[in-house]
């Protein structure tokens, strides 16, 4: 009896608690529904929260799979769905629908999408369970979307930015080239091998192109792309029966080899590059800057595709309804300080000899000429260079792929004005005081053993002062003056001119060095270094910049390459006094008028400067003669004009 009473009592308690338990409100249900929506859990939303009428109208596929695919295709992220809370104390009548304003914010591939709608919940019984359920239709995906409507995405391609010279002349621009192809019905196998050799492809590749399923006898079958400046190749190709070509959009490099190491080129993105940039919108089919300014300016030259998300109604002629749109953003056009015509003239004057040349505007620090000779054809790399052709260039004795202006070389006698300036500022070198030098060689004393300083022009008249020393490029004079100065003051002076430190330039340039460890271990090494030998190596841009101090009374500007960069940024100052700079200018003018640089004595401009020949060791790449050539070219473009 007692056990029966306990069971009845427990049953009464359960009924009592059930009666006291707060009923689920439509707001509770909506809150949970919105939570799953924000988590993109469409299956949960469909299974447990949609009313019967909605489920009868929309299948799992049209609700769950459709939204999952759309969110994936449209790259939907940062979804935020909220609702407006009802007033406190709102009573809910199961006989009437409950409505709530909801706010939807999505971030899509085409930009943000925001809208507000009214969501309705009905109280009904589903599987013997009374509760509030959501009424749904596709307009909760996008407001104007119907059941039979399609959501589509269209893209507008961006245009790569162009690179121009200081005068607006094209250096790397979006132009046209040609696509060479075969009309199969007119082509014969007898000419296949000849064609393959001309186009640097294999006969197997030609067969592969011709055997594609869509090919017909009168169709144009593309084989390779050819740059516009390869007219001779096109003329040869067109002689082969069945061959033709048509214009195609292509990156153009109008100055070709002359600017090749500056512009670089674009090419197909590598797997490694794609892995690094997969979150930046790159795809396996993209072109990307691979060398030079094309590479270093990639972030600015690259644009961004335009994207439009729109709803297409099934009705014939229905206008698309735009959901979101991001306009295409083209890459920037960027101007360099380079004078392309001056660059070409200078490059041509080097006649393919290995070397580097640089010219700067001494009043601003702007780089007007920046050459590595010989160069290469950027278009050849852009269009996809074959392994055999790349090997041919790589193993070429002139090494056209090596960027010489980024490297360093023994400056030879071009460093003598710098040595003189350091000595004059330290007051150990009196420019008017002459010294007597006899013979072609000299050594301080017997402690130097077999080492002797050699000069080229023993005919220099005594006494030799600074002016004669520069005109006759007397190694012995500068060696003696360096010894008068001393090792540490000489080292400090060269460091003030920027030796041993990074060159502040847009492109990476190897730093100039005083020696392998930036010190001088003997007086013999000091003597050698004073006239640009020993272990001294100098970058051509740095060397051109050092000469600015002689024109600007001791000021050396930061060398710039982008026209937008601030002009005349002081890199070094106080290098030489105005008086000493004037003395050096006069002597360097005499080098051109009376010395061994008379070829630069132009009738229109009074040039001043210093030539130099370096005795390079066998392990180095260039010969002394070639170094003399590259430095003399630099001399004629330094713009050190005297009136």
Coordinates of C-alpha atoms in Angstrom, one line a residue:
X1 CA 0.0 0.0 0.0
X2 CA 2.8 2.4 0.9
X3 CA 4.6 1.7 -2.3
X4 CA 1.5 2.5 -4.3
X5 CA 1.1 5.8 -2.5
X6 CA 4.7 6.7 -3.3
X7 CA 4.1 6.0 -7.1
X8 CA 0.9 8.1 -7.1
X9 CA 2.6 10.9 -5.3
X10 CA 5.6 10.9 -7.7
X11 CA 3.2 11.0 -10.7
X12 CA 1.4 14.1 -9.2
X13 CA 4.8 15.9 -8.7
X14 CA 5.7 15.3 -12.3
X15 CA 2.4 16.7 -13.5
X16 CA 2.8 19.7 -11.2
X17 CA 6.4 20.4 -12.4
X18 CA 5.2 20.1 -16.0
X19 CA 2.5 22.5 -15.4
X20 CA 4.9 25.0 -13.7
X21 CA 7.6 24.7 -16.5
X22 CA 7.8 27.8 -18.8
X23 CA 6.6 27.1 -22.3
X24 CA 9.0 27.7 -25.2
X25 CA 8.3 31.0 -26.9
X26 CA 8.7 31.9 -30.6
X27 CA 11.6 34.1 -29.6
X28 CA 13.4 31.2 -28.0
X29 CA 12.9 29.2 -31.2
X30 CA 14.0 32.1 -33.4
X31 CA 17.1 32.7 -31.3
X32 CA 18.2 29.1 -31.7
X33 CA 17.4 29.1 -35.4
X34 CA 19.5 32.3 -36.0
X35 CA 22.3 30.7 -34.0
X36 CA 22.4 27.7 -36.4
X37 CA 22.1 30.1 -39.4
X38 CA 25.2 32.0 -38.2
X39 CA 27.0 28.7 -38.0
X40 CA 25.8 27.8 -41.5
X41 CA 24.2 24.6 -40.1
X42 CA 21.5 24.4 -42.7
X43 CA 20.7 20.8 -42.1
X44 CA 19.8 21.5 -38.4
X45 CA 17.7 24.5 -39.5
X46 CA 15.8 22.3 -42.0
X47 CA 15.3 19.3 -39.8
X48 CA 14.2 20.9 -36.5
X49 CA 12.9 24.4 -37.2
X50 CA 11.0 24.7 -40.5
X51 CA 7.2 24.4 -40.5
X52 CA 5.4 21.7 -42.5
X53 CA 4.3 23.9 -45.3
X54 CA 7.9 25.0 -46.0
X55 CA 9.2 21.4 -46.0
X56 CA 6.4 20.4 -48.4
X57 CA 7.4 23.2 -50.7
X58 CA 11.2 23.0 -50.5
X59 CA 13.2 19.8 -50.4
X60 CA 16.3 19.3 -48.4
X61 CA 18.2 19.8 -51.7
X62 CA 16.6 23.2 -52.4
X63 CA 17.2 24.4 -48.8
X64 CA 20.3 22.7 -47.5
X65 CA 22.5 21.9 -50.5
X66 CA 21.5 25.0 -52.4
X67 CA 22.5 27.3 -49.5
X68 CA 25.7 25.4 -48.8
X69 CA 26.8 25.6 -52.4
X70 CA 25.9 29.3 -52.7
X71 CA 27.8 30.2 -49.6
X72 CA 30.8 28.2 -50.9
X73 CA 30.6 29.6 -54.5
X74 CA 30.1 33.2 -53.3
X75 CA 32.9 32.8 -50.7
X76 CA 30.4 33.9 -48.0
X77 CA 32.1 34.7 -44.7
X78 CA 31.5 36.8 -41.6
X79 CA 27.8 36.0 -41.7
X80 CA 25.9 37.9 -39.0
X81 CA 22.1 37.3 -38.6
X82 CA 20.3 39.2 -35.8
X83 CA 16.6 39.9 -34.9
X84 CA 14.8 42.7 -33.2
X85 CA 13.7 41.6 -29.8
X86 CA 10.0 42.0 -28.9
X87 CA 8.9 44.3 -26.1
X88 CA 9.2 42.9 -22.6
X89 CA 6.2 41.0 -21.5
X90 CA 4.9 40.2 -24.9
X91 CA 2.2 37.6 -24.8
X92 CA 2.2 34.9 -27.6
X93 CA -1.0 33.5 -28.9
X94 CA -0.5 30.0 -30.4
X95 CA -3.5 30.8 -32.7
X96 CA -1.7 33.7 -34.3
X97 CA 1.7 33.8 -36.1
X98 CA 4.6 35.5 -34.4
X99 CA 6.6 37.9 -36.5
X100 CA 10.1 39.3 -36.0
X101 CA 12.3 41.8 -38.0
X102 CA 15.6 40.0 -38.9
X103 CA 18.8 41.6 -40.1
X104 CA 21.2 39.7 -42.4
X105 CA 24.8 40.8 -43.1
X106 CA 27.1 38.7 -45.4
X107 CA 30.5 39.3 -46.8
X108 CA 30.8 37.9 -50.3
X109 CA 33.3 37.6 -53.1
X110 CA 31.7 40.8 -54.5
X111 CA 31.6 42.7 -51.2
X112 CA 29.0 43.1 -48.4
X113 CA 25.4 42.2 -48.7
X114 CA 22.9 43.5 -46.1
X115 CA 19.1 43.3 -46.0
X116 CA 16.2 43.2 -43.5
X117 CA 13.1 41.0 -43.7
X118 CA 10.3 39.8 -41.5
X119 CA 10.4 36.2 -40.4
X120 CA 7.2 34.5 -39.3
X121 CA 6.8 31.5 -36.9
X122 CA 3.7 29.4 -36.6
X123 CA 2.6 27.2 -33.7
X124 CA 1.9 23.7 -34.9
X125 CA 2.3 20.1 -34.1
X126 CA 5.2 18.2 -35.8
X127 CA 5.7 14.5 -35.0
X128 CA 3.3 14.8 -32.0
X129 CA 5.2 17.8 -30.7
X130 CA 3.7 21.2 -30.4
X131 CA 6.1 24.1 -31.0
X132 CA 6.9 27.2 -33.0
X133 CA 8.2 26.7 -36.5
X134 CA 9.7 29.0 -39.1
X135 CA 8.2 29.9 -42.4
X136 CA 10.9 30.1 -45.1
X137 CA 11.4 30.9 -48.8
X138 CA 14.4 31.7 -51.0
X139 CA 14.1 35.4 -50.3
X140 CA 15.8 34.8 -47.0
X141 CA 18.9 33.9 -49.1
X142 CA 18.6 37.2 -51.1
X143 CA 15.5 39.3 -50.9
X144 CA 14.5 39.1 -54.6
X145 CA 15.4 35.4 -55.1
X146 CA 12.6 33.1 -56.2
X147 CA 12.5 29.3 -56.3
X148 CA 13.3 29.0 -60.0
X149 CA 15.7 31.9 -60.1
X150 CA 19.5 31.4 -60.5
X151 CA 22.2 33.1 -58.6
X152 CA 25.1 33.8 -61.0
X153 CA 28.6 35.3 -60.7
X154 CA 30.4 37.2 -63.5
X155 CA 33.9 38.6 -63.4
X156 CA 35.6 41.5 -65.1
X157 CA 39.3 41.0 -65.5
X158 CA 41.7 43.7 -64.3
X159 CA 44.4 45.2 -66.4
X160 CA 48.1 45.1 -65.3
X161 CA 49.7 48.4 -64.5
X162 CA 52.3 49.8 -66.9
X163 CA 55.9 50.9 -66.2
X164 CA 56.9 54.2 -67.9
X165 CA 60.1 56.2 -68.0
X166 CA 60.5 59.7 -66.6
X167 CA 59.1 61.2 -69.9
X168 CA 56.1 58.9 -70.1
X169 CA 57.7 56.5 -72.7
X170 CA 56.6 52.9 -72.3
X171 CA 59.0 50.5 -70.7
X172 CA 56.7 47.6 -69.8
X173 CA 53.1 48.0 -71.2
X174 CA 50.0 46.2 -72.2
X175 CA 50.2 45.8 -75.9
X176 CA 49.9 43.1 -78.5
X177 CA 52.0 40.4 -80.1
X178 CA 51.1 37.5 -82.3
X179 CA 49.8 34.0 -81.9
X180 CA 51.4 31.7 -84.4
X181 CA 49.2 28.8 -85.5
X182 CA 48.5 26.1 -88.1
X183 CA 45.6 25.7 -90.5
X184 CA 45.7 21.8 -90.5
X185 CA 44.2 21.4 -94.0
X186 CA 47.1 23.3 -95.5
X187 CA 49.9 22.0 -93.4
X188 CA 52.1 19.0 -94.3
X189 CA 54.2 16.8 -92.1
X190 CA 57.2 17.4 -94.3
X191 CA 57.6 20.9 -92.8
X192 CA 56.9 19.9 -89.2
X193 CA 60.5 19.5 -88.1
X194 CA 61.5 22.9 -89.7
X195 CA 58.6 24.6 -87.9
X196 CA 59.6 23.0 -84.6
X197 CA 63.1 24.3 -84.9
X198 CA 62.0 27.8 -85.8
X199 CA 59.5 28.0 -82.9
X200 CA 61.8 26.1 -80.4
X201 CA 59.1 23.4 -79.7
X202 CA 59.1 19.7 -80.2
X203 CA 57.3 17.9 -83.1
X204 CA 55.4 16.0 -80.4
X205 CA 54.0 19.2 -79.0
X206 CA 52.8 20.2 -82.5
X207 CA 51.1 16.8 -82.9
X208 CA 49.5 17.2 -79.5
X209 CA 48.0 20.6 -80.6
X210 CA 46.8 19.3 -83.9
X211 CA 45.2 16.2 -82.4
X212 CA 42.9 18.0 -80.1
X213 CA 39.2 16.9 -80.4
X214 CA 37.9 20.3 -81.6
X215 CA 40.4 20.7 -84.4
X216 CA 39.1 20.8 -88.0
X217 CA 40.9 21.2 -91.3
X218 CA 40.1 24.9 -91.7
X219 CA 40.4 25.9 -88.0
X220 CA 43.3 28.0 -86.6
X221 CA 45.3 25.9 -84.2
X222 CA 47.5 28.0 -81.9
X223 CA 51.1 26.8 -81.4
X224 CA 53.1 29.6 -79.7
X225 CA 52.9 33.3 -79.0
X226 CA 55.6 35.6 -80.5
X227 CA 56.5 39.2 -79.5
X228 CA 55.9 42.0 -81.9
X229 CA 59.6 42.7 -82.3
X230 CA 60.3 39.2 -83.6
X231 CA 59.3 40.1 -87.2
X232 CA 62.1 38.1 -88.7
X233 CA 60.8 35.0 -87.1
X234 CA 57.3 35.7 -88.3
X235 CA 58.6 36.2 -91.8
X236 CA 60.2 32.8 -91.8
X237 CA 57.2 31.1 -90.3
X238 CA 54.8 32.4 -92.8
X239 CA 56.8 30.9 -95.6
X240 CA 55.7 27.4 -94.4
X241 CA 52.4 26.3 -96.0
X242 CA 49.6 26.2 -93.6
X243 CA 51.2 28.7 -91.2
X244 CA 49.6 31.9 -90.2
X245 CA 49.4 34.3 -87.2
X246 CA 47.0 36.7 -85.6
X247 CA 47.3 39.5 -83.2
X248 CA 46.9 38.7 -79.5
X249 CA 47.1 40.8 -76.3
X250 CA 50.6 40.6 -74.8
X251 CA 53.0 42.5 -72.5
X252 CA 55.4 44.5 -74.5
X253 CA 59.0 45.6 -73.6
X254 CA 59.7 48.2 -76.2
X255 CA 63.4 48.8 -75.2
X256 CA 64.1 45.0 -75.0
X257 CA 67.7 44.2 -74.0
X258 CA 68.6 47.8 -73.1
X259 CA 66.2 47.8 -70.1
X260 CA 65.9 44.1 -69.6
X261 CA 67.6 43.9 -66.2
X262 CA 65.6 46.9 -65.0
X263 CA 62.2 45.9 -66.2
X264 CA 62.6 42.2 -65.7
X265 CA 59.5 40.3 -67.1
X266 CA 56.3 38.6 -66.2
X267 CA 55.8 34.9 -66.5
X268 CA 53.6 32.0 -65.5
X269 CA 53.3 31.7 -61.7
X270 CA 55.3 28.8 -60.2
X271 CA 53.9 26.2 -57.8
X272 CA 56.1 27.7 -55.1
X273 CA 54.8 31.3 -55.8
X274 CA 51.2 30.1 -55.9
X275 CA 51.6 28.4 -52.5
X276 CA 52.8 31.6 -51.0
X277 CA 50.1 33.7 -52.6
X278 CA 47.2 31.4 -52.6
X279 CA 45.3 33.7 -50.2
X280 CA 45.9 36.7 -52.4
X281 CA 43.6 35.7 -55.2
X282 CA 46.3 34.1 -57.5
X283 CA 45.4 31.1 -59.6
X284 CA 47.5 28.5 -61.5
X285 CA 46.8 30.3 -64.8
X286 CA 48.1 33.7 -63.6
X287 CA 51.1 35.7 -64.8
X288 CA 53.3 37.2 -62.2
X289 CA 56.3 39.5 -62.0
X290 CA 59.4 37.2 -62.1
X291 CA 62.3 39.6 -62.3
X292 CA 63.3 43.2 -62.1
X293 CA 60.7 46.0 -61.6
X294 CA 57.9 43.6 -62.7
X295 CA 58.7 41.5 -59.6
X296 CA 59.4 44.3 -57.2
X297 CA 56.3 46.3 -58.1
X298 CA 54.1 43.2 -58.4
X299 CA 51.8 44.3 -55.5
X300 CA 51.1 47.7 -57.2
X301 CA 51.1 46.6 -60.8
X302 CA 48.6 43.8 -60.1
X303 CA 44.9 44.7 -60.0
X304 CA 41.9 43.0 -58.7
X305 CA 39.1 41.4 -60.7
X306 CA 35.7 42.9 -60.7
X307 CA 32.9 40.6 -59.5
X308 CA 29.2 40.8 -59.8
X309 CA 26.6 38.6 -58.0
X310 CA 23.2 38.8 -59.7
X311 CA 19.9 37.0 -59.8
X312 CA 18.7 35.8 -63.2
X313 CA 14.9 35.3 -63.5
X314 CA 13.7 32.5 -65.8
X315 CA 11.5 34.9 -67.8
X316 CA 12.8 35.6 -71.3
X317 CA 14.5 39.0 -71.5
X318 CA 14.4 39.5 -67.8
X319 CA 16.9 42.0 -66.6
X320 CA 19.4 40.6 -64.0
X321 CA 19.0 41.9 -60.5
X322 CA 22.4 42.8 -59.0
X323 CA 22.9 41.6 -55.4
X324 CA 26.5 42.8 -54.9
X325 CA 29.2 44.2 -57.2
X326 CA 32.8 45.0 -56.9
X327 CA 34.3 47.0 -59.7
X328 CA 37.5 45.8 -61.3
X329 CA 40.6 47.6 -60.0
X330 CA 43.4 48.0 -62.5
X331 CA 47.0 48.0 -61.5
X332 CA 48.9 51.2 -61.1
X333 CA 50.9 52.8 -63.8
X334 CA 54.3 53.7 -62.3
X335 CA 57.0 56.0 -63.7
X336 CA 60.7 55.5 -63.2
X337 CA 63.4 58.1 -63.1
X338 CA 65.1 56.3 -66.0
X339 CA 65.4 58.2 -69.3
X340 CA 64.7 55.3 -71.7
X341 CA 66.2 57.0 -74.8
X342 CA 69.4 57.8 -72.9
X343 CA 69.4 54.3 -71.6
X344 CA 69.2 52.9 -75.2
X345 CA 72.0 55.2 -76.5
X346 CA 74.3 54.2 -73.6
X347 CA 73.4 50.5 -74.0
X348 CA 74.1 50.6 -77.8
X349 CA 77.4 52.4 -77.2
X350 CA 78.6 49.4 -75.1
X351 CA 78.3 47.2 -78.2
X352 CA 77.4 44.1 -76.2
X353 CA 80.6 44.2 -74.1
X354 CA 80.1 42.9 -70.5
X355 CA 79.8 45.7 -68.1
X356 CA 77.6 48.1 -66.2
X357 CA 76.7 51.7 -66.5
X358 CA 74.9 54.2 -64.4
X359 CA 74.0 57.9 -64.7
X360 CA 72.5 60.0 -62.0
X361 CA 71.2 63.5 -61.9
X362 CA 73.6 65.1 -59.4
X363 CA 71.1 67.7 -58.3
X364 CA 68.3 65.3 -57.4
X365 CA 69.9 61.8 -57.0
X366 CA 67.5 60.4 -59.7
X367 CA 68.9 57.5 -61.6
X368 CA 68.8 58.3 -65.4
X369 CA 70.6 55.3 -66.7
X370 CA 71.0 51.8 -65.2
X371 CA 72.5 49.2 -67.5
X372 CA 73.8 45.7 -67.3
X373 CA 75.3 44.6 -70.6
X374 CA 74.7 42.4 -72.4
X375 CA 71.0 42.1 -71.7
X376 CA 68.3 39.6 -72.7
X377 CA 64.9 39.7 -74.4
X378 CA 62.3 40.0 -71.7
X379 CA 59.5 38.8 -74.1
X380 CA 61.3 35.5 -74.6
X381 CA 60.9 34.8 -70.9
X382 CA 57.4 36.1 -70.7
X383 CA 56.2 33.8 -73.4
X384 CA 57.7 30.7 -71.7
X385 CA 61.3 29.9 -72.4
X386 CA 62.3 26.3 -73.2
X387 CA 64.8 24.5 -71.0
X388 CA 67.3 24.2 -73.9
X389 CA 67.1 27.9 -74.7
X390 CA 67.5 28.9 -71.0
X391 CA 70.5 26.6 -70.8
X392 CA 71.9 28.3 -73.9
X393 CA 71.6 31.7 -72.3
X394 CA 72.9 30.5 -68.9
X395 CA 76.0 29.0 -70.5
X396 CA 76.7 31.9 -72.9
X397 CA 80.2 33.2 -72.4
X398 CA 78.9 36.8 -72.0
X399 CA 76.4 35.7 -69.4
X400 CA 73.5 38.0 -70.4
X401 CA 71.3 36.8 -67.4
X402 CA 73.8 38.2 -64.9
X403 CA 72.8 41.6 -63.5
X404 CA 76.0 43.5 -63.4
X405 CA 74.7 46.8 -62.1
X406 CA 73.6 45.1 -58.9
X407 CA 77.1 43.7 -58.3
X408 CA 80.4 45.4 -57.4
X409 CA 83.7 45.8 -59.2
X410 CA 87.2 47.2 -58.6
X411 CA 86.7 51.0 -59.4
X412 CA 90.2 51.6 -60.4
X413 CA 91.3 55.2 -60.9
X414 CA 87.7 56.5 -60.7
X415 CA 88.1 56.4 -56.9
X416 CA 91.1 58.8 -56.9
X417 CA 88.9 62.0 -56.6
X418 CA 87.4 60.4 -53.5
X419 CA 90.8 59.6 -52.0
X420 CA 91.9 63.2 -52.8
X421 CA 88.8 64.6 -51.1
X422 CA 89.4 62.7 -47.9
X423 CA 93.1 63.8 -47.8
X424 CA 92.2 67.4 -48.5
X425 CA 89.5 67.5 -45.8
X426 CA 92.1 65.9 -43.3
X427 CA 94.6 68.6 -44.4
X428 CA 97.2 65.9 -45.2
X429 CA 96.9 66.6 -49.0
X430 CA 97.8 70.1 -50.2
X431 CA 96.5 70.2 -53.8
X432 CA 99.1 72.8 -54.9
X433 CA 102.1 71.1 -53.3
X434 CA 104.0 69.1 -55.8
X435 CA 106.0 65.9 -55.1
X436 CA 108.9 64.5 -57.2
X437 CA 108.2 61.1 -58.6
X438 CA 110.7 59.3 -60.8
X439 CA 110.3 56.1 -62.7
X440 CA 107.3 53.8 -63.2
X441 CA 107.4 52.0 -59.9
X442 CA 107.7 53.0 -56.2
X443 CA 107.7 51.4 -52.8
X444 CA 107.8 52.9 -49.4
X445 CA 110.9 50.9 -48.3
X446 CA 112.4 47.4 -48.4
X447 CA 109.8 46.1 -46.0
X448 CA 107.4 45.9 -48.9
X449 CA 109.4 43.1 -50.4
X450 CA 108.4 42.5 -54.1
X451 CA 105.4 44.8 -53.9
X452 CA 105.7 48.1 -55.8
X453 CA 103.2 50.7 -56.9
X454 CA 103.2 51.0 -60.7
X455 CA 102.0 54.1 -62.6
X456 CA 101.1 54.1 -66.3
X457 CA 102.4 57.5 -67.3
X458 CA 105.9 58.0 -66.1
X459 CA 106.2 61.0 -68.4
X460 CA 104.1 63.1 -66.0
X461 CA 106.3 66.2 -65.4
X462 CA 107.6 66.9 -61.9
X463 CA 106.7 68.2 -59.5
X464 CA 103.4 66.3 -59.5
X465 CA 100.5 68.1 -57.8
X466 CA 96.9 67.0 -57.4
X467 CA 95.9 68.4 -60.8
X468 CA 98.7 66.6 -62.6
X469 CA 98.1 63.5 -60.6
X470 CA 94.4 63.4 -61.8
X471 CA 95.2 64.3 -65.4
X472 CA 98.0 61.6 -65.6
X473 CA 96.1 59.3 -63.2
X474 CA 99.2 58.8 -61.2
X475 CA 99.0 55.8 -58.9
X476 CA 102.2 56.6 -57.0
X477 CA 101.0 60.1 -56.1
X478 CA 97.8 58.7 -54.5
X479 CA 99.5 55.9 -52.8
X480 CA 101.9 58.4 -51.1
X481 CA 99.1 60.7 -50.1
X482 CA 97.1 57.8 -48.6
X483 CA 100.2 56.9 -46.6
X484 CA 100.4 60.5 -45.4
X485 CA 96.8 60.3 -44.4
X486 CA 97.1 56.9 -42.5
X487 CA 95.0 53.8 -42.5
X488 CA 92.3 54.7 -40.0
X489 CA 91.6 58.2 -41.3
X490 CA 91.4 56.7 -44.8
X491 CA 89.0 54.0 -43.7
X492 CA 86.9 56.5 -41.8
X493 CA 86.8 58.8 -44.8
X494 CA 85.7 56.0 -47.2
X495 CA 83.0 54.9 -44.7
X496 CA 81.7 58.5 -44.7
X497 CA 81.3 58.1 -48.5
X498 CA 79.1 55.0 -47.8
X499 CA 81.5 52.1 -48.1
X500 CA 80.5 49.1 -46.1
X501 CA 76.8 50.1 -45.7
X502 CA 73.6 49.3 -47.5
X503 CA 72.9 51.4 -50.6
X504 CA 69.5 53.0 -50.0
X505 CA 68.0 52.1 -53.4
X506 CA 64.7 50.6 -54.5
X507 CA 66.4 47.5 -56.1
X508 CA 68.9 45.4 -54.2
X509 CA 72.4 46.5 -54.9
X510 CA 75.5 44.9 -53.4
X511 CA 77.2 47.1 -51.0
X512 CA 80.6 48.7 -51.9
X513 CA 83.4 47.3 -49.8
X514 CA 86.8 48.7 -48.7
X515 CA 88.1 45.2 -48.3
X516 CA 86.8 41.8 -47.6
X517 CA 86.7 42.5 -43.8
X518 CA 86.3 46.4 -44.1
X519 CA 89.8 47.0 -42.8
X520 CA 93.3 47.4 -44.2
X521 CA 95.9 45.2 -42.8
X522 CA 99.0 46.8 -44.2
X523 CA 100.4 50.0 -45.7
X524 CA 100.7 48.1 -49.0
X525 CA 97.0 47.4 -49.0
X526 CA 96.3 51.0 -48.1
X527 CA 98.4 52.1 -51.1
X528 CA 96.6 49.6 -53.4
X529 CA 93.2 50.7 -52.2
X530 CA 93.9 54.4 -52.6
X531 CA 93.7 54.0 -56.4
X532 CA 90.8 51.5 -56.5
X533 CA 92.7 48.2 -56.4
X534 CA 93.4 45.7 -53.6
X535 CA 90.1 44.3 -52.3
X536 CA 88.1 47.4 -52.9
X537 CA 84.8 46.7 -54.8
X538 CA 82.3 49.4 -55.7
X539 CA 78.8 49.4 -57.0
X540 CA 78.3 51.5 -60.1
X541 CA 75.2 53.4 -58.8
X542 CA 77.1 54.1 -55.6
X543 CA 80.1 55.3 -57.5
X544 CA 78.0 57.7 -59.6
X545 CA 76.4 59.0 -56.4
X546 CA 79.8 59.6 -54.8
X547 CA 80.7 62.0 -57.6
X548 CA 77.7 64.2 -56.6
X549 CA 79.7 65.4 -53.6
X550 CA 82.1 67.2 -56.0
X551 CA 79.3 69.1 -57.6
X552 CA 77.1 69.7 -54.5
X553 CA 79.9 70.9 -52.2
X554 CA 80.0 67.8 -50.1
X555 CA 76.4 66.5 -50.4
X556 CA 75.6 63.1 -51.8
X557 CA 71.9 62.3 -52.4
X558 CA 70.1 59.0 -51.9
X559 CA 69.8 57.4 -55.4
X560 CA 66.2 57.0 -56.5
X561 CA 64.5 54.9 -59.1
X562 CA 60.8 55.7 -58.8
X563 CA 59.8 59.1 -60.1
X564 CA 57.3 59.5 -57.2
X565 CA 60.2 59.3 -54.6
X566 CA 61.2 62.5 -52.9
X567 CA 64.0 64.2 -54.8
X568 CA 67.3 65.4 -53.3
X569 CA 67.1 63.3 -50.2
X570 CA 70.4 63.8 -48.4
X571 CA 72.2 60.5 -47.9
X572 CA 75.6 62.0 -46.9
X573 CA 76.8 65.5 -46.3
X574 CA 79.9 67.4 -45.2
X575 CA 82.0 65.1 -47.4
X576 CA 84.1 67.9 -48.9
X577 CA 84.1 71.7 -48.5
X578 CA 82.9 74.0 -51.2
X579 CA 86.5 75.2 -51.8
X580 CA 87.9 71.7 -52.1
X581 CA 85.0 70.6 -54.3
X582 CA 85.8 73.5 -56.7
X583 CA 89.5 72.4 -56.9
X584 CA 88.4 68.8 -57.7
X585 CA 85.9 70.0 -60.4
X586 CA 88.6 72.0 -62.1
X587 CA 91.1 69.1 -62.1
X588 CA 88.5 66.7 -63.4
X589 CA 87.6 69.1 -66.1
X590 CA 91.3 69.1 -67.0
X591 CA 91.2 65.3 -67.2
X592 CA 88.8 65.8 -70.1
X593 CA 90.5 68.8 -71.8
X594 CA 94.2 67.8 -71.3
X595 CA 94.2 64.2 -70.1
X596 CA 93.2 60.8 -71.4
X597 CA 89.5 61.4 -71.6
X598 CA 89.5 63.9 -74.4
X599 CA 86.9 61.8 -76.3
X600 CA 84.4 63.2 -73.8
X601 CA 85.4 66.8 -74.5
X602 CA 82.1 67.8 -76.2
X603 CA 81.7 71.2 -77.9
X604 CA 78.2 71.6 -76.3
X605 CA 78.9 70.7 -72.7
X606 CA 81.9 71.1 -70.5
X607 CA 82.2 67.7 -69.0
X608 CA 84.4 66.8 -66.0
X609 CA 85.1 63.4 -64.6
X610 CA 87.6 60.6 -64.2
X611 CA 88.3 57.5 -66.2
X612 CA 89.6 54.3 -64.6
X613 CA 91.1 51.0 -65.5
X614 CA 91.2 48.2 -62.9
X615 CA 93.7 45.3 -63.0
X616 CA 91.3 42.6 -62.1
X617 CA 92.4 39.2 -60.8
X618 CA 91.8 36.2 -63.0
X619 CA 89.0 34.9 -60.7
X620 CA 86.9 38.0 -61.4
X621 CA 84.6 38.1 -64.3
X622 CA 85.6 41.2 -66.2
X623 CA 88.9 42.3 -67.7
X624 CA 90.7 45.5 -66.9
X625 CA 90.0 46.8 -70.4
X626 CA 86.2 46.2 -70.0
X627 CA 86.2 47.9 -66.7
X628 CA 87.8 50.9 -68.3
X629 CA 85.1 50.9 -70.9
X630 CA 82.2 50.7 -68.4
X631 CA 83.7 53.5 -66.3
X632 CA 84.4 55.8 -69.3
X633 CA 80.8 55.4 -70.4
X634 CA 79.7 56.4 -66.9
X635 CA 81.9 59.4 -67.1
X636 CA 80.2 60.7 -70.3
X637 CA 76.7 60.4 -68.7
X638 CA 77.4 61.8 -65.2
X639 CA 76.1 65.2 -66.1
X640 CA 78.9 66.9 -64.3
X641 CA 78.6 70.0 -66.5
X642 CA 80.9 73.0 -66.0
X643 CA 80.3 76.4 -67.6

